[in-house]
XYZ file of C-alpha atoms in Angstrom:
336
model
C -35.165 -93.468 -22.958
C -32.996 -90.489 -21.990
C -33.543 -88.807 -18.633
C -35.635 -85.654 -18.712
C -34.081 -82.667 -16.965
C -35.653 -79.242 -16.568
C -33.380 -76.274 -15.896
C -35.623 -73.704 -14.225
C -34.111 -70.245 -14.254
C -31.952 -70.802 -17.306
C -29.550 -67.894 -17.132
C -25.766 -68.195 -17.377
C -25.348 -71.187 -15.044
C -28.554 -72.899 -16.172
C -27.848 -72.638 -19.887
C -24.276 -73.845 -19.463
C -25.263 -76.840 -17.315
C -28.167 -77.598 -19.640
C -25.934 -77.467 -22.692
C -23.369 -79.811 -21.185
C -26.083 -82.281 -20.156
C -27.771 -82.095 -23.575
C -24.437 -82.831 -25.268
C -24.159 -85.912 -23.021
C -27.521 -87.245 -24.205
C -30.048 -85.890 -21.698
C -33.471 -84.597 -22.722
C -33.315 -80.945 -21.651
C -35.961 -78.281 -21.138
C -34.605 -74.809 -20.421
C -37.073 -72.527 -18.643
C -36.034 -68.906 -18.654
C -36.529 -65.374 -19.890
C -37.527 -64.506 -23.432
C -34.279 -62.685 -24.219
C -32.268 -65.840 -23.503
C -34.669 -67.993 -25.523
C -34.518 -65.598 -28.469
C -30.721 -65.632 -28.467
C -30.605 -69.444 -28.438
C -33.277 -69.707 -31.143
C -31.293 -67.355 -33.389
C -27.720 -68.442 -32.692
C -27.978 -71.871 -31.076
C -26.585 -72.769 -27.664
C -22.798 -72.788 -27.443
C -21.047 -74.002 -24.294
C -17.295 -73.646 -23.859
C -14.793 -73.834 -21.022
C -11.363 -72.484 -20.166
C -9.768 -75.867 -20.948
C -10.877 -75.788 -24.594
C -14.191 -77.673 -24.519
C -16.691 -76.446 -27.104
C -20.111 -77.730 -28.106
C -22.739 -75.995 -30.212
C -26.322 -77.220 -30.086
C -29.577 -76.207 -31.739
C -33.077 -76.325 -30.327
C -34.623 -79.710 -31.082
C -36.956 -82.383 -29.735
C -34.436 -83.046 -26.941
C -33.342 -79.445 -26.304
C -36.245 -77.099 -25.788
C -36.689 -73.581 -24.421
C -39.809 -72.273 -22.716
C -40.786 -69.249 -20.669
C -43.355 -71.291 -18.740
C -42.652 -73.500 -15.716
C -45.414 -75.814 -16.974
C -42.851 -77.083 -19.499
C -41.150 -78.887 -16.585
C -44.178 -81.070 -15.829
C -42.648 -84.405 -16.815
C -39.084 -83.754 -15.646
C -37.260 -86.525 -13.791
C -34.832 -83.952 -12.377
C -35.449 -80.223 -11.921
C -32.347 -78.068 -11.446
C -33.356 -74.778 -9.824
C -31.227 -71.828 -10.928
C -33.484 -68.839 -10.254
C -32.315 -65.989 -8.053
C -32.740 -66.813 -4.380
C -35.332 -64.073 -3.843
C -37.626 -65.885 -6.308
C -37.404 -69.322 -4.656
C -40.626 -69.167 -2.664
C -42.781 -67.883 -5.524
C -41.289 -70.496 -7.852
C -41.936 -73.268 -5.322
C -45.597 -72.264 -5.186
C -45.790 -72.488 -8.994
C -44.100 -75.871 -9.097
C -46.234 -77.398 -6.337
C -48.981 -78.405 -8.765
C -46.711 -78.710 -11.798
C -43.818 -81.048 -11.104
C -43.882 -84.810 -11.334
C -44.259 -85.994 -7.699
C -41.379 -88.431 -8.274
C -39.018 -85.704 -9.488
C -35.694 -84.933 -7.836
C -35.346 -81.191 -7.264
C -31.849 -79.740 -6.791
C -31.219 -76.121 -5.832
C -28.140 -74.815 -7.653
C -28.551 -71.368 -6.091
C -26.574 -69.009 -3.936
C -27.341 -68.868 -0.234
C -27.964 -71.492 2.418
C -31.727 -71.841 2.777
C -33.201 -72.411 -0.669
C -33.594 -76.184 -0.381
C -35.541 -75.746 2.868
C -37.923 -73.332 1.130
C -38.413 -75.790 -1.736
C -39.125 -78.640 0.696
C -41.785 -76.558 2.429
C -43.864 -76.449 -0.753
C -42.703 -79.544 -2.670
C -43.406 -82.169 -0.028
C -43.880 -85.020 -2.537
C -40.611 -84.471 -4.376
C -37.073 -85.097 -3.140
C -35.511 -81.641 -2.668
C -31.747 -81.367 -2.292
C -29.362 -78.486 -1.719
C -26.774 -78.233 -4.468
C -23.827 -76.137 -5.483
C -22.011 -74.923 -8.586
C -18.299 -74.532 -7.951
C -17.424 -72.761 -11.199
C -18.025 -69.371 -12.768
C -19.979 -68.953 -16.034
C -19.881 -65.906 -18.304
C -22.705 -65.072 -20.710
C -20.859 -63.922 -23.828
C -24.042 -63.093 -25.699
C -25.605 -64.672 -28.777
C -26.297 -67.918 -26.931
C -22.675 -68.437 -25.808
C -21.953 -69.508 -22.221
C -18.394 -69.990 -21.020
C -17.099 -71.746 -17.893
C -14.295 -69.491 -16.732
C -12.931 -71.383 -13.718
C -12.472 -74.930 -12.504
C -14.905 -77.003 -10.451
C -17.998 -79.166 -10.786
C -21.421 -79.705 -9.226
C -22.314 -81.028 -5.787
C -25.523 -81.912 -3.985
C -26.668 -83.394 -0.711
C -26.150 -87.144 -0.499
C -29.296 -89.055 -1.424
C -29.657 -92.577 -2.863
C -32.125 -91.341 -5.482
C -29.314 -89.518 -7.277
C -26.971 -92.498 -7.603
C -28.390 -93.810 -10.945
C -27.950 -90.361 -12.484
C -24.353 -89.634 -11.476
C -22.899 -91.275 -14.662
C -24.820 -88.780 -16.818
C -23.339 -85.814 -14.973
C -19.904 -87.433 -15.248
C -20.315 -87.879 -19.031
C -21.300 -84.220 -19.252
C -18.025 -83.239 -17.572
C -19.889 -81.672 -14.658
C -19.668 -84.374 -11.998
C -22.124 -84.453 -9.121
C -20.307 -85.116 -5.866
C -22.435 -85.988 -2.833
C -20.547 -84.991 0.328
C -22.027 -86.047 3.666
C -21.658 -82.738 5.551
C -23.203 -80.426 2.996
C -23.585 -77.434 5.333
C -19.803 -77.259 5.731
C -19.493 -77.319 1.925
C -22.064 -74.553 1.573
C -20.249 -72.306 4.032
C -16.905 -72.980 2.360
C -18.352 -71.959 -1.010
C -19.993 -68.917 0.541
C -16.623 -67.799 1.937
C -15.271 -67.800 -1.619
C -18.390 -66.022 -2.894
C -17.771 -63.149 -0.484
C -15.598 -61.895 -3.329
C -18.665 -61.382 -5.567
C -19.506 -57.870 -4.333
C -15.855 -56.867 -4.359
C -15.540 -57.940 -7.970
C -18.798 -56.199 -8.858
C -17.616 -52.967 -7.242
C -14.163 -53.170 -8.818
C -15.539 -53.040 -12.360
C -12.758 -55.332 -13.620
C -12.556 -59.082 -14.421
C -11.920 -61.525 -11.578
C -8.332 -62.303 -12.537
C -7.427 -58.613 -12.729
C -9.178 -57.911 -9.421
C -7.448 -60.752 -7.557
C -4.108 -59.563 -8.935
C -4.462 -56.322 -6.930
C -3.400 -56.659 -3.306
C -5.823 -54.106 -1.864
C -8.817 -55.856 -3.435
C -7.522 -59.105 -1.948
C -7.250 -57.378 1.426
C -10.926 -56.452 1.119
C -11.790 -60.100 0.559
C -9.517 -61.175 3.420
C -11.397 -58.836 5.786
C -14.783 -60.187 4.730
C -13.634 -63.807 5.010
C -11.863 -63.342 8.356
C -14.988 -61.749 9.795
C -17.125 -64.673 8.596
C -14.665 -67.324 9.823
C -14.584 -65.724 13.282
C -18.379 -66.002 13.467
C -18.342 -69.589 12.204
C -15.870 -70.467 14.958
C -18.244 -69.069 17.570
C -21.156 -70.990 16.011
C -19.160 -74.226 15.968
C -19.371 -74.554 12.175
C -16.259 -75.814 10.411
C -16.244 -74.939 6.691
C -14.964 -77.651 4.359
C -11.660 -77.468 2.544
C -12.496 -76.690 -1.101
C -9.058 -75.362 -2.041
C -5.524 -76.660 -1.425
C -5.467 -74.487 1.711
C -7.845 -74.745 4.702
C -10.390 -71.877 4.763
C -8.844 -70.171 7.808
C -5.492 -69.858 6.006
C -6.877 -68.135 2.932
C -7.323 -64.630 4.436
C -3.632 -64.641 5.366
C -2.636 -65.769 1.879
C -4.728 -63.027 0.301
C -2.772 -60.302 2.090
C 0.734 -61.282 0.981
C 2.514 -59.224 -1.706
C 1.226 -59.870 -5.216
C 4.410 -61.542 -6.457
C 4.166 -64.039 -3.601
C 0.419 -64.517 -4.078
C 0.924 -65.377 -7.748
C 3.593 -67.882 -6.764
C 1.632 -69.542 -3.942
C -1.914 -69.268 -5.262
C -1.586 -69.948 -8.967
C -4.714 -72.157 -8.863
C -6.792 -69.271 -7.519
C -5.720 -67.276 -10.567
C -6.502 -70.113 -13.007
C -9.459 -68.095 -14.253
C -10.417 -67.045 -17.739
C -9.153 -63.437 -18.175
C -12.665 -62.253 -19.065
C -14.521 -63.994 -16.218
C -16.490 -61.810 -13.820
C -18.835 -62.478 -10.928
C -22.551 -63.011 -11.455
C -23.106 -59.992 -9.199
C -21.248 -57.817 -11.706
C -23.489 -59.212 -14.464
C -26.584 -58.381 -12.400
C -25.460 -54.789 -11.865
C -24.580 -54.467 -15.543
C -28.062 -55.674 -16.513
C -29.823 -53.483 -13.959
C -31.059 -56.495 -11.978
C -31.322 -56.859 -8.214
C -28.257 -58.717 -6.941
C -28.076 -61.662 -4.525
C -25.895 -59.872 -2.002
C -28.482 -60.569 0.736
C -28.004 -64.299 0.128
C -24.203 -64.144 0.169
C -22.802 -61.484 2.499
C -26.254 -61.294 4.058
C -25.814 -64.850 5.364
C -22.777 -63.660 7.353
C -24.719 -60.722 8.767
C -27.623 -63.038 9.661
C -25.238 -65.400 11.473
C -23.793 -62.462 13.397
C -27.276 -61.412 14.470
C -28.055 -64.964 15.649
C -24.914 -64.809 17.794
C -25.657 -61.277 19.076
C -22.581 -60.016 17.262
C -21.860 -57.719 14.344
C -20.383 -58.169 10.865
C -19.483 -54.592 9.850
C -17.334 -55.469 6.819
C -19.945 -57.674 5.187
C -22.705 -55.228 6.107
C -20.743 -52.419 4.463
C -20.351 -54.485 1.296
C -24.107 -55.056 1.269
C -24.696 -51.323 1.630
C -22.284 -50.489 -1.203
C -23.893 -53.030 -3.535
C -27.375 -51.746 -2.776
C -26.122 -48.240 -3.497
C -24.669 -49.513 -6.790
C -28.049 -51.043 -7.646
C -29.449 -47.503 -7.388
C -26.767 -46.012 -9.637
C -23.922 -45.632 -7.119
C -20.211 -46.142 -7.732
C -19.282 -49.355 -9.581
C -15.701 -48.445 -10.435
C -13.985 -48.446 -7.055
C -10.217 -48.196 -6.886
C -8.761 -50.955 -4.723
C -7.278 -48.559 -2.158
C -10.535 -46.582 -1.981
C -12.655 -49.670 -1.334
C -10.215 -50.959 1.276
C -10.238 -47.648 3.133
C -14.048 -47.631 3.087
C -14.277 -51.148 4.542
C -11.848 -50.215 7.304
C -14.006 -47.324 8.500
């Protein structure tokens, strides 16, 4: 019998992960919004990646879509992909819904979602997880992985029997011991999300402009300084240690392209999920990305003006403010 996996919050990441797992033989239930379900019902679910992978699937007995969390009742594994602001309300819903033996993995932005899930789902095993890659919703049920990387979650023996499935799906599921250091390392990279959203251009084009990279370097350097004070050492997720990356980002573009070709190994059309949220008129997750840096600063009785300014600019953009910043203009604003 194939393992039953529910993807709760099946947006771009959820549909892509669900499609890869379904293609590898898992029994998948996607739980998401009606517009996503309608697109998949009409066009099928197509998952592709920047290396040439392509798989098209149709809804069936082993690939279902529902708008109701009750559809996840018999799941062996529940992958949580809802926006971080919805975690607590979802946990309340799932408390009397999920199989008590289920493994629940948060594949969300931010640092505290697994703790919120554990508060309500005391019978289930709740693990923090991470998605290292970017996914673009191309419409008509098509979801494209635009950058390299796999999945990770907190180490737990209950996951060991299921790792081969994730490997067959081409997703992996690494289980590092010091997951907090991994989370902070990923968050440092995600500090680019608001910059990309404000730039109005794809990730590759944004990172090819030195002043946008300087904006990211400022946000990362500010966060790393606070992590040093807190005694938190972020993991090395890239060929360079995290504290070297801000320096690399500021070098001339010709040198950056030469030294950081892996950072630019991104699909030309890939954008951040924060850009997608602004485009769709949805509330962004900036409070769970740059907001984590500001929260750490407050815990340390310090300030994080660059990350706070990015939060302010994104919130202004959510209300109809500028979403087409020139690189030099954004840099000058962050330096104020």
